[in-house]
PDB file of C-alpha atoms in Angstrom:
ATOM      1  CA  MET A   1     -25.831  -6.443   2.792  1.00 40.00           C
ATOM      2  CA  ALA A   2     -24.420  -3.276   4.456  1.00 41.00           C
ATOM      3  CA  GLN A   3     -27.629  -2.588   6.392  1.00 43.00           C
ATOM      4  CA  VAL A   4     -29.296  -4.219   9.327  1.00 45.00           C
ATOM      5  CA  GLU A   5     -32.564  -3.569  11.138  1.00 43.00           C
ATOM      6  CA  GLU A   6     -32.607  -1.444  14.313  1.00 45.00           C
ATOM      7  CA  PRO A   7     -34.130  -3.652  16.867  1.00 49.00           C
ATOM      8  CA  ARG A   8     -36.820  -1.296  18.285  1.00 51.00           C
ATOM      9  CA  THR A   9     -37.858   0.507  15.122  1.00 47.00           C
ATOM     10  CA  GLY A  10     -37.232  -2.024  12.393  1.00 47.00           C
ATOM     11  CA  ARG A  11     -35.504   0.726  10.440  1.00 57.00           C
ATOM     12  CA  GLN A  12     -32.441  -0.100   8.288  1.00 64.00           C
ATOM     13  CA  LEU A  13     -29.122   0.970   9.775  1.00 73.00           C
ATOM     14  CA  PRO A  14     -26.371   2.076   7.317  1.00 80.00           C
ATOM     15  CA  TRP A  15     -22.996   0.331   7.472  1.00 79.00           C
ATOM     16  CA  TYR A  16     -21.292   2.892   9.641  1.00 81.00           C
ATOM     17  CA  ARG A  17     -24.119   2.816  12.379  1.00 86.00           C
ATOM     18  CA  GLY A  18     -23.879   0.488  15.369  1.00 85.00           C
ATOM     19  CA  VAL A  19     -20.081   0.095  15.096  1.00 90.00           C
ATOM     20  CA  SER A  20     -17.999   0.230  18.156  1.00 92.00           C
ATOM     21  CA  GLY A  21     -15.553   3.061  18.828  1.00 92.00           C
ATOM     22  CA  TYR A  22     -12.789   0.661  19.125  1.00 94.00           C
ATOM     23  CA  ALA A  23     -13.584  -0.705  15.594  1.00 94.00           C
ATOM     24  CA  TRP A  24     -13.424   2.845  14.314  1.00 95.00           C
ATOM     25  CA  LEU A  25      -9.978   3.329  15.999  1.00 95.00           C
ATOM     26  CA  VAL A  26      -8.724   0.079  14.301  1.00 95.00           C
ATOM     27  CA  LEU A  27      -9.886   1.406  10.960  1.00 94.00           C
ATOM     28  CA  VAL A  28      -8.350   4.783  11.310  1.00 93.00           C
ATOM     29  CA  VAL A  29      -4.928   3.285  12.389  1.00 94.00           C
ATOM     30  CA  ALA A  30      -4.958   0.633   9.602  1.00 93.00           C
ATOM     31  CA  ALA A  31      -6.036   3.370   7.163  1.00 91.00           C
ATOM     32  CA  LEU A  32      -3.169   5.620   8.222  1.00 92.00           C
ATOM     33  CA  GLY A  33      -0.773   2.750   7.944  1.00 91.00           C
ATOM     34  CA  TRP A  34      -1.947   2.076   4.382  1.00 90.00           C
ATOM     35  CA  LEU A  35      -1.881   5.785   3.472  1.00 90.00           C
ATOM     36  CA  PHE A  36       1.655   6.184   4.528  1.00 90.00           C
ATOM     37  CA  ASP A  37       2.563   2.901   2.753  1.00 88.00           C
ATOM     38  CA  THR A  38       1.389   4.478  -0.418  1.00 88.00           C
ATOM     39  CA  LEU A  39       2.918   7.809   0.251  1.00 89.00           C
ATOM     40  CA  ASP A  40       6.387   6.169   0.691  1.00 86.00           C
ATOM     41  CA  GLN A  41       6.176   4.096  -2.443  1.00 83.00           C
ATOM     42  CA  GLN A  42       4.881   7.059  -4.433  1.00 84.00           C
ATOM     43  CA  LEU A  43       7.802   9.230  -3.355  1.00 87.00           C
ATOM     44  CA  PHE A  44      10.153   6.960  -5.316  1.00 88.00           C
ATOM     45  CA  THR A  45       7.857   7.043  -8.388  1.00 83.00           C
ATOM     46  CA  LEU A  46       7.887  10.825  -8.455  1.00 83.00           C
ATOM     47  CA  ILE A  47      11.642  11.425  -7.837  1.00 87.00           C
ATOM     48  CA  ARG A  48      13.201   8.229  -9.207  1.00 86.00           C
ATOM     49  CA  PHE A  49      14.793   9.961 -12.277  1.00 83.00           C
ATOM     50  CA  ARG A  50      15.844  13.028 -10.467  1.00 87.00           C
ATOM     51  CA  SER A  51      17.542  10.811  -7.675  1.00 93.00           C
ATOM     52  CA  LEU A  52      18.986   8.379 -10.214  1.00 95.00           C
ATOM     53  CA  GLN A  53      20.471  11.272 -12.206  1.00 93.00           C
ATOM     54  CA  ASP A  54      22.222  12.505  -9.122  1.00 94.00           C
ATOM     55  CA  ILE A  55      23.451   9.175  -8.104  1.00 96.00           C
ATOM     56  CA  LEU A  56      24.475   7.845 -11.495  1.00 96.00           C
ATOM     57  CA  SER A  57      26.150  11.062 -12.660  1.00 95.00           C
ATOM     58  CA  ALA A  58      29.304   9.765 -10.758  1.00 93.00           C
ATOM     59  CA  TYR A  59      29.540   6.852 -13.092  1.00 93.00           C
ATOM     60  CA  TYR A  60      28.022   8.149 -16.415  1.00 93.00           C
ATOM     61  CA  SER A  61      27.601  11.311 -18.481  1.00 92.00           C
ATOM     62  CA  GLY A  62      25.820  12.409 -21.582  1.00 91.00           C
ATOM     63  CA  PRO A  63      23.486   9.862 -23.407  1.00 92.00           C
ATOM     64  CA  ALA A  64      25.011   7.036 -21.350  1.00 95.00           C
ATOM     65  CA  LEU A  65      23.672   8.728 -18.221  1.00 94.00           C
ATOM     66  CA  ASP A  66      20.179   8.965 -19.674  1.00 90.00           C
ATOM     67  CA  GLU A  67      20.189   5.274 -20.643  1.00 94.00           C
ATOM     68  CA  ALA A  68      21.460   4.194 -17.208  1.00 96.00           C
ATOM     69  CA  VAL A  69      18.770   6.343 -15.450  1.00 93.00           C
ATOM     70  CA  GLN A  70      16.127   4.747 -17.439  1.00 90.00           C
ATOM     71  CA  ARG A  71      17.467   1.283 -16.950  1.00 94.00           C
ATOM     72  CA  TRP A  72      17.967   1.437 -13.247  1.00 95.00           C
ATOM     73  CA  GLY A  73      14.520   3.180 -12.898  1.00 91.00           C
ATOM     74  CA  TYR A  74      13.011  -0.008 -14.389  1.00 89.00           C
ATOM     75  CA  LYS A  75      15.190  -2.307 -12.260  1.00 94.00           C
ATOM     76  CA  LEU A  76      14.415  -0.538  -9.034  1.00 94.00           C
ATOM     77  CA  THR A  77      10.718  -0.556  -9.738  1.00 90.00           C
ATOM     78  CA  SER A  78      10.811  -4.223 -10.441  1.00 91.00           C
ATOM     79  CA  ILE A  79      12.943  -4.931  -7.265  1.00 95.00           C
ATOM     80  CA  PHE A  80      10.305  -2.866  -5.316  1.00 93.00           C
ATOM     81  CA  LEU A  81       7.431  -5.010  -6.710  1.00 90.00           C
ATOM     82  CA  VAL A  82       9.288  -8.261  -5.801  1.00 94.00           C
ATOM     83  CA  GLY A  83       9.752  -6.894  -2.281  1.00 95.00           C
ATOM     84  CA  TRP A  84       6.177  -5.955  -2.020  1.00 93.00           C
ATOM     85  CA  ALA A  85       4.932  -9.341  -2.976  1.00 91.00           C
ATOM     86  CA  LEU A  86       7.398 -11.238  -0.663  1.00 95.00           C
ATOM     87  CA  GLY A  87       6.502  -8.820   2.149  1.00 95.00           C
ATOM     88  CA  GLY A  88       2.759  -9.604   1.866  1.00 92.00           C
ATOM     89  CA  LEU A  89       3.454 -13.410   1.748  1.00 91.00           C
ATOM     90  CA  LEU A  90       6.019 -13.508   4.677  1.00 93.00           C
ATOM     91  CA  PHE A  91       4.459 -11.080   6.921  1.00 94.00           C
ATOM     92  CA  GLY A  92       1.018 -12.536   6.156  1.00 91.00           C
ATOM     93  CA  ILE A  93       2.286 -15.809   7.580  1.00 91.00           C
ATOM     94  CA  LEU A  94       3.932 -14.009  10.513  1.00 92.00           C
ATOM     95  CA  GLY A  95       0.662 -12.216  11.192  1.00 92.00           C
ATOM     96  CA  ASP A  96      -1.104 -15.478  11.598  1.00 90.00           C
ATOM     97  CA  LYS A  97       1.492 -16.691  14.015  1.00 90.00           C
ATOM     98  CA  ILE A  98       2.380 -13.660  16.206  1.00 93.00           C
ATOM     99  CA  GLY A  99      -0.790 -11.491  15.744  1.00 93.00           C
ATOM    100  CA  ARG A 100      -1.937  -8.652  13.522  1.00 93.00           C
ATOM    101  CA  ALA A 101      -1.057  -5.621  15.730  1.00 94.00           C
ATOM    102  CA  ARG A 102       2.541  -6.985  16.429  1.00 95.00           C
ATOM    103  CA  THR A 103       3.020  -7.542  12.704  1.00 96.00           C
ATOM    104  CA  MET A 104       1.796  -4.015  11.860  1.00 94.00           C
ATOM    105  CA  MET A 105       4.228  -2.447  14.342  1.00 96.00           C
ATOM    106  CA  ILE A 106       7.209  -4.495  12.839  1.00 96.00           C
ATOM    107  CA  THR A 107       6.350  -3.744   9.196  1.00 96.00           C
ATOM    108  CA  ILE A 108       5.669  -0.065   9.786  1.00 94.00           C
ATOM    109  CA  LEU A 109       9.056   0.376  11.446  1.00 95.00           C
ATOM    110  CA  ILE A 110      10.669  -1.442   8.503  1.00 96.00           C
ATOM    111  CA  TYR A 111       9.290   0.698   5.816  1.00 93.00           C
ATOM    112  CA  ALA A 112       9.756   3.853   7.763  1.00 94.00           C
ATOM    113  CA  LEU A 113      13.396   3.068   8.461  1.00 95.00           C
ATOM    114  CA  PHE A 114      14.303   2.100   4.910  1.00 95.00           C
ATOM    115  CA  THR A 115      12.450   4.935   3.431  1.00 93.00           C
ATOM    116  CA  GLY A 116      14.549   7.236   5.608  1.00 94.00           C
ATOM    117  CA  LEU A 117      17.675   5.366   4.586  1.00 96.00           C
ATOM    118  CA  ASN A 118      17.018   6.088   0.956  1.00 95.00           C
ATOM    119  CA  ALA A 119      18.166   9.617   1.723  1.00 94.00           C
ATOM    120  CA  LEU A 120      21.612   8.362   2.505  1.00 96.00           C
ATOM    121  CA  VAL A 121      22.349   6.186  -0.571  1.00 97.00           C
ATOM    122  CA  HIS A 122      25.107   7.021  -2.928  1.00 96.00           C
ATOM    123  CA  THR A 123      25.244   3.935  -5.270  1.00 96.00           C
ATOM    124  CA  PRO A 124      22.381   2.283  -7.304  1.00 96.00           C
ATOM    125  CA  LEU A 125      22.975  -1.001  -5.428  1.00 97.00           C
ATOM    126  CA  GLN A 126      22.396   0.791  -2.092  1.00 97.00           C
ATOM    127  CA  TYR A 127      19.307   2.312  -3.523  1.00 97.00           C
ATOM    128  CA  ALA A 128      18.029  -1.160  -4.594  1.00 97.00           C
ATOM    129  CA  PHE A 129      18.708  -2.553  -1.175  1.00 97.00           C
ATOM    130  CA  CYS A 130      16.681   0.156   0.486  1.00 96.00           C
ATOM    131  CA  ARG A 131      13.769  -0.001  -2.014  1.00 96.00           C
ATOM    132  CA  PHE A 132      13.606  -3.782  -1.506  1.00 97.00           C
ATOM    133  CA  PHE A 133      13.290  -3.559   2.268  1.00 96.00           C
ATOM    134  CA  THR A 134      10.930  -0.616   2.058  1.00 95.00           C
ATOM    135  CA  ALA A 135       8.648  -2.686  -0.095  1.00 94.00           C
ATOM    136  CA  LEU A 136       9.020  -5.713   2.131  1.00 96.00           C
ATOM    137  CA  GLY A 137       7.548  -3.500   4.937  1.00 95.00           C
ATOM    138  CA  ILE A 138       4.810  -2.053   2.904  1.00 93.00           C
ATOM    139  CA  GLY A 139       3.518  -5.275   1.563  1.00 92.00           C
ATOM    140  CA  GLY A 140       3.605  -6.764   4.996  1.00 93.00           C
ATOM    141  CA  GLU A 141       1.806  -3.765   6.606  1.00 93.00           C
ATOM    142  CA  PHE A 142      -1.129  -3.982   4.200  1.00 90.00           C
ATOM    143  CA  ALA A 143      -1.608  -7.640   4.852  1.00 90.00           C
ATOM    144  CA  ALA A 144      -1.678  -7.115   8.570  1.00 93.00           C
ATOM    145  CA  GLY A 145      -3.781  -3.989   8.415  1.00 92.00           C
ATOM    146  CA  ALA A 146      -6.476  -5.478   6.234  1.00 92.00           C
ATOM    147  CA  SER A 147      -6.604  -8.603   8.271  1.00 92.00           C
ATOM    148  CA  LEU A 148      -7.004  -6.495  11.556  1.00 94.00           C
ATOM    149  CA  VAL A 149      -9.884  -4.518  10.070  1.00 93.00           C
ATOM    150  CA  ALA A 150     -11.523  -7.550   8.659  1.00 92.00           C
ATOM    151  CA  GLU A 151     -11.432  -9.365  11.994  1.00 93.00           C
ATOM    152  CA  VAL A 152     -12.554  -6.548  14.115  1.00 93.00           C
ATOM    153  CA  TRP A 153     -15.366  -5.020  12.059  1.00 92.00           C
ATOM    154  CA  PRO A 154     -18.774  -6.647  11.909  1.00 90.00           C
ATOM    155  CA  ALA A 155     -19.426  -8.750   8.815  1.00 85.00           C
ATOM    156  CA  ARG A 156     -22.252  -6.346   7.639  1.00 83.00           C
ATOM    157  CA  SER A 157     -19.867  -3.305   7.539  1.00 86.00           C
ATOM    158  CA  ARG A 158     -16.638  -5.039   6.609  1.00 87.00           C
ATOM    159  CA  PRO A 159     -16.680  -4.554   2.816  1.00 85.00           C
ATOM    160  CA  MET A 160     -17.243  -0.809   3.159  1.00 88.00           C
ATOM    161  CA  ALA A 161     -14.757  -0.471   5.831  1.00 90.00           C
ATOM    162  CA  LEU A 162     -12.129  -2.274   3.638  1.00 89.00           C
ATOM    163  CA  GLY A 163     -13.140  -0.136   0.600  1.00 87.00           C
ATOM    164  CA  PHE A 164     -12.565   3.001   2.699  1.00 86.00           C
ATOM    165  CA  LEU A 165      -9.114   1.667   3.757  1.00 88.00           C
ATOM    166  CA  GLN A 166      -8.150   0.846   0.100  1.00 87.00           C
ATOM    167  CA  ALA A 167      -9.393   4.238  -1.149  1.00 87.00           C
ATOM    168  CA  LEU A 168      -7.155   6.185   1.160  1.00 86.00           C
ATOM    169  CA  SER A 169      -4.164   4.866  -0.943  1.00 87.00           C
ATOM    170  CA  THR A 170      -4.986   7.666  -3.342  1.00 88.00           C
ATOM    171  CA  VAL A 171      -4.776  10.226  -0.557  1.00 90.00           C
ATOM    172  CA  GLY A 172      -1.274   8.984   0.308  1.00 89.00           C
ATOM    173  CA  ASN A 173      -0.283   9.261  -3.424  1.00 87.00           C
ATOM    174  CA  MET A 174      -1.426  12.839  -3.462  1.00 89.00           C
ATOM    175  CA  MET A 175       0.321  13.635  -0.241  1.00 89.00           C
ATOM    176  CA  ALA A 176       3.477  12.239  -1.866  1.00 87.00           C
ATOM    177  CA  ALA A 177       3.036  14.642  -4.807  1.00 85.00           C
ATOM    178  CA  ILE A 178       2.699  17.566  -2.363  1.00 87.00           C
ATOM    179  CA  VAL A 179       5.818  16.610  -0.441  1.00 88.00           C
ATOM    180  CA  THR A 180       7.811  16.218  -3.645  1.00 83.00           C
ATOM    181  CA  PHE A 181       6.602  19.583  -4.943  1.00 81.00           C
ATOM    182  CA  VAL A 182       7.545  21.266  -1.678  1.00 83.00           C
ATOM    183  CA  LEU A 183      10.962  19.561  -0.983  1.00 84.00           C
ATOM    184  CA  ALA A 184      12.262  18.174  -4.328  1.00 75.00           C
ATOM    185  CA  GLU A 185      13.670  21.558  -5.425  1.00 77.00           C
ATOM    186  CA  VAL A 186      15.714  21.639  -2.117  1.00 83.00           C
ATOM    187  CA  SER A 187      17.070  18.054  -2.370  1.00 88.00           C
ATOM    188  CA  TRP A 188      15.416  14.805  -3.338  1.00 90.00           C
ATOM    189  CA  ARG A 189      17.036  13.386  -0.142  1.00 93.00           C
ATOM    190  CA  TRP A 190      14.776  15.496   2.062  1.00 92.00           C
ATOM    191  CA  VAL A 191      11.777  13.927   0.282  1.00 90.00           C
ATOM    192  CA  TYR A 192      12.723  10.576   1.649  1.00 93.00           C
ATOM    193  CA  VAL A 193      13.349  11.943   5.217  1.00 93.00           C
ATOM    194  CA  VAL A 194       9.523  12.707   5.381  1.00 90.00           C
ATOM    195  CA  GLY A 195       9.029   8.989   4.903  1.00 89.00           C
ATOM    196  CA  ILE A 196      10.234   8.274   8.449  1.00 92.00           C
ATOM    197  CA  ALA A 197       7.138   9.956  10.057  1.00 89.00           C
ATOM    198  CA  PRO A 198       4.936   6.896   9.902  1.00 89.00           C
ATOM    199  CA  ALA A 199       7.122   5.296  12.685  1.00 91.00           C
ATOM    200  CA  LEU A 200       5.123   7.482  15.182  1.00 92.00           C
ATOM    201  CA  LEU A 201       1.963   5.430  14.305  1.00 92.00           C
ATOM    202  CA  VAL A 202       3.714   2.469  16.119  1.00 93.00           C
ATOM    203  CA  VAL A 203       3.309   4.292  19.482  1.00 92.00           C
ATOM    204  CA  VAL A 204      -0.496   4.482  18.766  1.00 93.00           C
ATOM    205  CA  ILE A 205      -0.724   0.783  17.934  1.00 94.00           C
ATOM    206  CA  ARG A 206       1.254  -0.295  20.920  1.00 92.00           C
ATOM    207  CA  LEU A 207      -0.884   1.769  23.464  1.00 94.00           C
ATOM    208  CA  PHE A 208      -4.415   1.311  21.948  1.00 94.00           C
ATOM    209  CA  VAL A 209      -4.671  -1.658  19.476  1.00 94.00           C
ATOM    210  CA  ARG A 210      -5.056  -5.176  20.844  1.00 93.00           C
ATOM    211  CA  GLU A 211      -5.018  -8.545  18.970  1.00 92.00           C
ATOM    212  CA  PRO A 212      -8.485  -9.410  17.431  1.00 92.00           C
ATOM    213  CA  GLU A 213     -10.479 -11.957  19.402  1.00 90.00           C
ATOM    214  CA  LYS A 214     -11.010 -14.007  16.232  1.00 89.00           C
ATOM    215  CA  TRP A 215      -7.251 -14.425  15.932  1.00 87.00           C
ATOM    216  CA  LYS A 216      -7.072 -15.357  19.581  1.00 87.00           C
ATOM    217  CA  GLU A 217      -9.703 -18.026  19.127  1.00 88.00           C
ATOM    218  CA  ALA A 218      -8.034 -19.370  16.138  1.00 83.00           C
ATOM    219  CA  ARG A 219      -4.681 -19.629  17.918  1.00 84.00           C
ATOM    220  CA  ALA A 220      -6.412 -21.320  20.879  1.00 85.00           C
ATOM    221  CA  GLN A 221      -7.989 -23.874  18.486  1.00 81.00           C
ATOM    222  CA  THR A 222      -4.579 -24.545  16.842  1.00 81.00           C
ATOM    223  CA  ALA A 223      -2.954 -25.091  20.166  1.00 77.00           C
ATOM    224  CA  ALA A 224      -5.614 -27.572  21.094  1.00 77.00           C
ATOM    225  CA  ASP A 225      -5.489 -29.505  17.800  1.00 74.00           C
ATOM    226  CA  PRO A 226      -1.902 -30.425  16.592  1.00 72.00           C
ATOM    227  CA  THR A 227      -3.177 -31.231  13.150  1.00 69.00           C
ATOM    228  CA  LYS A 228      -4.070 -27.524  12.552  1.00 72.00           C
ATOM    229  CA  GLU A 229      -1.508 -24.747  11.667  1.00 74.00           C
ATOM    230  CA  LEU A 230      -1.800 -21.023  11.552  1.00 74.00           C
ATOM    231  CA  GLY A 231      -0.207 -19.243   8.580  1.00 70.00           C
ATOM    232  CA  SER A 232      -0.376 -22.479   6.372  1.00 76.00           C
ATOM    233  CA  ILE A 233      -0.055 -21.431   2.671  1.00 80.00           C
ATOM    234  CA  ARG A 234      -0.881 -25.067   1.681  1.00 81.00           C
ATOM    235  CA  ASP A 235      -4.285 -24.745   3.179  1.00 81.00           C
ATOM    236  CA  LEU A 236      -5.133 -21.853   0.974  1.00 80.00           C
ATOM    237  CA  PHE A 237      -4.742 -24.037  -2.079  1.00 82.00           C
ATOM    238  CA  THR A 238      -5.923 -27.384  -0.745  1.00 82.00           C
ATOM    239  CA  LEU A 239      -8.900 -26.777   1.583  1.00 79.00           C
ATOM    240  CA  PRO A 240     -12.372 -27.295   0.047  1.00 80.00           C
ATOM    241  CA  GLY A 241     -14.162 -24.148  -0.459  1.00 78.00           C
ATOM    242  CA  VAL A 242     -11.039 -22.094   0.089  1.00 82.00           C
ATOM    243  CA  SER A 243      -8.764 -22.940  -2.896  1.00 85.00           C
ATOM    244  CA  ARG A 244     -11.175 -21.759  -5.524  1.00 86.00           C
ATOM    245  CA  ASN A 245     -11.590 -18.363  -3.899  1.00 86.00           C
ATOM    246  CA  THR A 246      -7.752 -18.072  -3.453  1.00 86.00           C
ATOM    247  CA  TRP A 247      -7.229 -18.655  -7.179  1.00 88.00           C
ATOM    248  CA  ALA A 248      -9.937 -16.137  -8.051  1.00 87.00           C
ATOM    249  CA  ALA A 249      -8.566 -13.517  -5.684  1.00 83.00           C
ATOM    250  CA  LEU A 250      -5.033 -14.039  -7.163  1.00 86.00           C
ATOM    251  CA  LEU A 251      -6.240 -13.603 -10.707  1.00 88.00           C
ATOM    252  CA  ILE A 252      -8.186 -10.400  -9.707  1.00 84.00           C
ATOM    253  CA  ALA A 253      -5.299  -8.972  -7.824  1.00 81.00           C
ATOM    254  CA  LEU A 254      -2.883  -9.791 -10.679  1.00 84.00           C
ATOM    255  CA  ALA A 255      -5.132  -7.807 -13.060  1.00 82.00           C
ATOM    256  CA  GLY A 256      -5.275  -4.909 -10.747  1.00 78.00           C
ATOM    257  CA  VAL A 257      -1.472  -4.831 -10.206  1.00 78.00           C
ATOM    258  CA  LEU A 258      -0.644  -5.025 -13.935  1.00 79.00           C
ATOM    259  CA  GLY A 259      -3.021  -2.234 -14.609  1.00 77.00           C
ATOM    260  CA  LEU A 260      -1.756   0.014 -11.829  1.00 75.00           C
ATOM    261  CA  TRP A 261       1.929  -0.465 -12.350  1.00 75.00           C
ATOM    262  CA  GLY A 262       2.013  -1.186 -16.117  1.00 74.00           C
ATOM    263  CA  ILE A 263      -0.080   1.935 -16.853  1.00 74.00           C
ATOM    264  CA  GLY A 264      -0.619   4.179 -13.809  1.00 69.00           C
ATOM    265  CA  TYR A 265       2.999   4.487 -12.597  1.00 70.00           C
ATOM    266  CA  PHE A 266       4.584   4.875 -15.935  1.00 75.00           C
ATOM    267  CA  GLN A 267       2.145   7.434 -17.276  1.00 78.00           C
ATOM    268  CA  PRO A 268       4.383  10.434 -16.479  1.00 76.00           C
ATOM    269  CA  ASP A 269       7.018   8.900 -18.768  1.00 77.00           C
ATOM    270  CA  LEU A 270       4.471   8.467 -21.564  1.00 83.00           C
ATOM    271  CA  ILE A 271       3.194  11.999 -21.181  1.00 85.00           C
ATOM    272  CA  SER A 272       6.656  13.373 -21.362  1.00 80.00           C
ATOM    273  CA  LYS A 273       7.552  11.515 -24.517  1.00 84.00           C
ATOM    274  CA  VAL A 274       4.420  12.492 -26.279  1.00 89.00           C
ATOM    275  CA  MET A 275       4.584  16.155 -25.299  1.00 90.00           C
ATOM    276  CA  GLN A 276       8.286  16.391 -26.028  1.00 86.00           C
ATOM    277  CA  ALA A 277       7.752  14.973 -29.582  1.00 88.00           C
ATOM    278  CA  SER A 278       5.136  17.679 -30.139  1.00 89.00           C
ATOM    279  CA  GLY A 279       7.572  20.359 -28.993  1.00 88.00           C
ATOM    280  CA  ALA A 280       5.804  21.359 -25.743  1.00 86.00           C
ATOM    281  CA  SER A 281       7.797  23.304 -23.103  1.00 84.00           C
ATOM    282  CA  GLU A 282       9.008  21.634 -19.981  1.00 75.00           C
ATOM    283  CA  SER A 283       6.679  23.770 -17.823  1.00 76.00           C
ATOM    284  CA  ASP A 284       3.673  22.582 -19.946  1.00 84.00           C
ATOM    285  CA  ILE A 285       4.891  18.986 -19.573  1.00 82.00           C
ATOM    286  CA  GLN A 286       5.176  19.272 -15.851  1.00 74.00           C
ATOM    287  CA  ARG A 287       1.711  20.796 -15.637  1.00 79.00           C
ATOM    288  CA  ALA A 288       0.146  18.166 -17.771  1.00 84.00           C
ATOM    289  CA  LYS A 289       1.716  15.363 -15.617  1.00 78.00           C
ATOM    290  CA  SER A 290       0.475  16.946 -12.470  1.00 79.00           C
ATOM    291  CA  THR A 291      -2.994  17.322 -13.762  1.00 84.00           C
ATOM    292  CA  VAL A 292      -3.200  13.758 -15.042  1.00 83.00           C
ATOM    293  CA  PHE A 293      -1.792  12.439 -11.797  1.00 82.00           C
ATOM    294  CA  PHE A 294      -4.395  14.147  -9.704  1.00 86.00           C
ATOM    295  CA  ILE A 295      -7.237  13.138 -11.974  1.00 87.00           C
ATOM    296  CA  PHE A 296      -5.867   9.483 -11.825  1.00 84.00           C
ATOM    297  CA  GLN A 297      -6.004   9.591  -7.987  1.00 86.00           C
ATOM    298  CA  ILE A 298      -9.403  11.138  -7.685  1.00 89.00           C
ATOM    299  CA  GLY A 299     -10.810   8.524 -10.080  1.00 87.00           C
ATOM    300  CA  GLY A 300      -9.125   5.814  -8.096  1.00 85.00           C
ATOM    301  CA  PHE A 301     -10.698   6.929  -4.870  1.00 87.00           C
ATOM    302  CA  ILE A 302     -14.148   7.265  -6.381  1.00 88.00           C
ATOM    303  CA  GLY A 303     -13.735   3.759  -8.122  1.00 85.00           C
ATOM    304  CA  MET A 304     -12.500   1.860  -5.041  1.00 84.00           C
ATOM    305  CA  TYR A 305     -15.100   3.308  -2.712  1.00 80.00           C
ATOM    306  CA  SER A 306     -17.941   2.872  -5.298  1.00 83.00           C
ATOM    307  CA  TYR A 307     -17.068  -0.723  -6.148  1.00 79.00           C
ATOM    308  CA  ALA A 308     -17.146  -1.555  -2.426  1.00 78.00           C
ATOM    309  CA  ALA A 309     -20.636  -0.188  -2.203  1.00 77.00           C
ATOM    310  CA  ALA A 310     -21.652  -2.079  -5.420  1.00 77.00           C
ATOM    311  CA  SER A 311     -20.302  -5.242  -4.035  1.00 74.00           C
ATOM    312  CA  GLU A 312     -22.837  -4.905  -1.093  1.00 71.00           C
ATOM    313  CA  ARG A 313     -25.819  -4.443  -3.539  1.00 74.00           C
ATOM    314  CA  ILE A 314     -25.007  -6.992  -6.352  1.00 74.00           C
ATOM    315  CA  GLY A 315     -22.585  -9.293  -4.599  1.00 68.00           C
ATOM    316  CA  ARG A 316     -18.896  -9.879  -4.408  1.00 67.00           C
TER     317      ARG A 316
END
């Protein structure tokens, strides 16, 4: 449960009481890292067609340009998702071996650097290269940040802390929409320059965040027992009591990702097609897309935070 009794009075403490200041610092840092993750990936979603039209106009024109823009938009989205998955896997292993804080710093620098480099691309292949490495860093940062929070926060408060961490992804998405609205008319390239800002978070991590004691204990146990290995993927699928949860988590995550990317991130295209067919003006279409986007994000925030609270009451 998310509550424990206060020793002197016997009263129930809410999940956010009795938590150390350092644990709050870790949550804020990890939440900002994830917020900037989602900001960076959402920038592409919001300006992919505008940027691709600019880049591909050097190779195509007319209907061929429209077809190429759509084709490369789907390709780059797929490449991004592959990079995200690989980043979570590879940097998840690395985080077990070298530590959560170190891995967070590496991955934040990767996604900030390659988001910024998106501003310099001039060919679709260059764009694909930058999107892949941006995703590699994003996937790795979330794996490290979530692990850091889970190992620092007390068990009674952990689900709500992680729910708060995940819910902030919607804030990052809305920030991306604001950045795009302000800068896209100047140039889509300036939108990506903003994505370099998360690199400043590395300074905070370097100065104030230390490796979790649980990770240090696990590393010491591994060093003392040569049969144990940190970062073993095999153990996730073979250890009794672990493999079942691994498969269940994979299936749940798969359903969430399919829903998010298969519906949420292509909804602007669907809205445009439906409203264009009905003869709506471009200004009405843009207004509708913005309205739906913000409703989607608000609903996401409420849903993620509410289900974290529900899991404390009715079980995982």
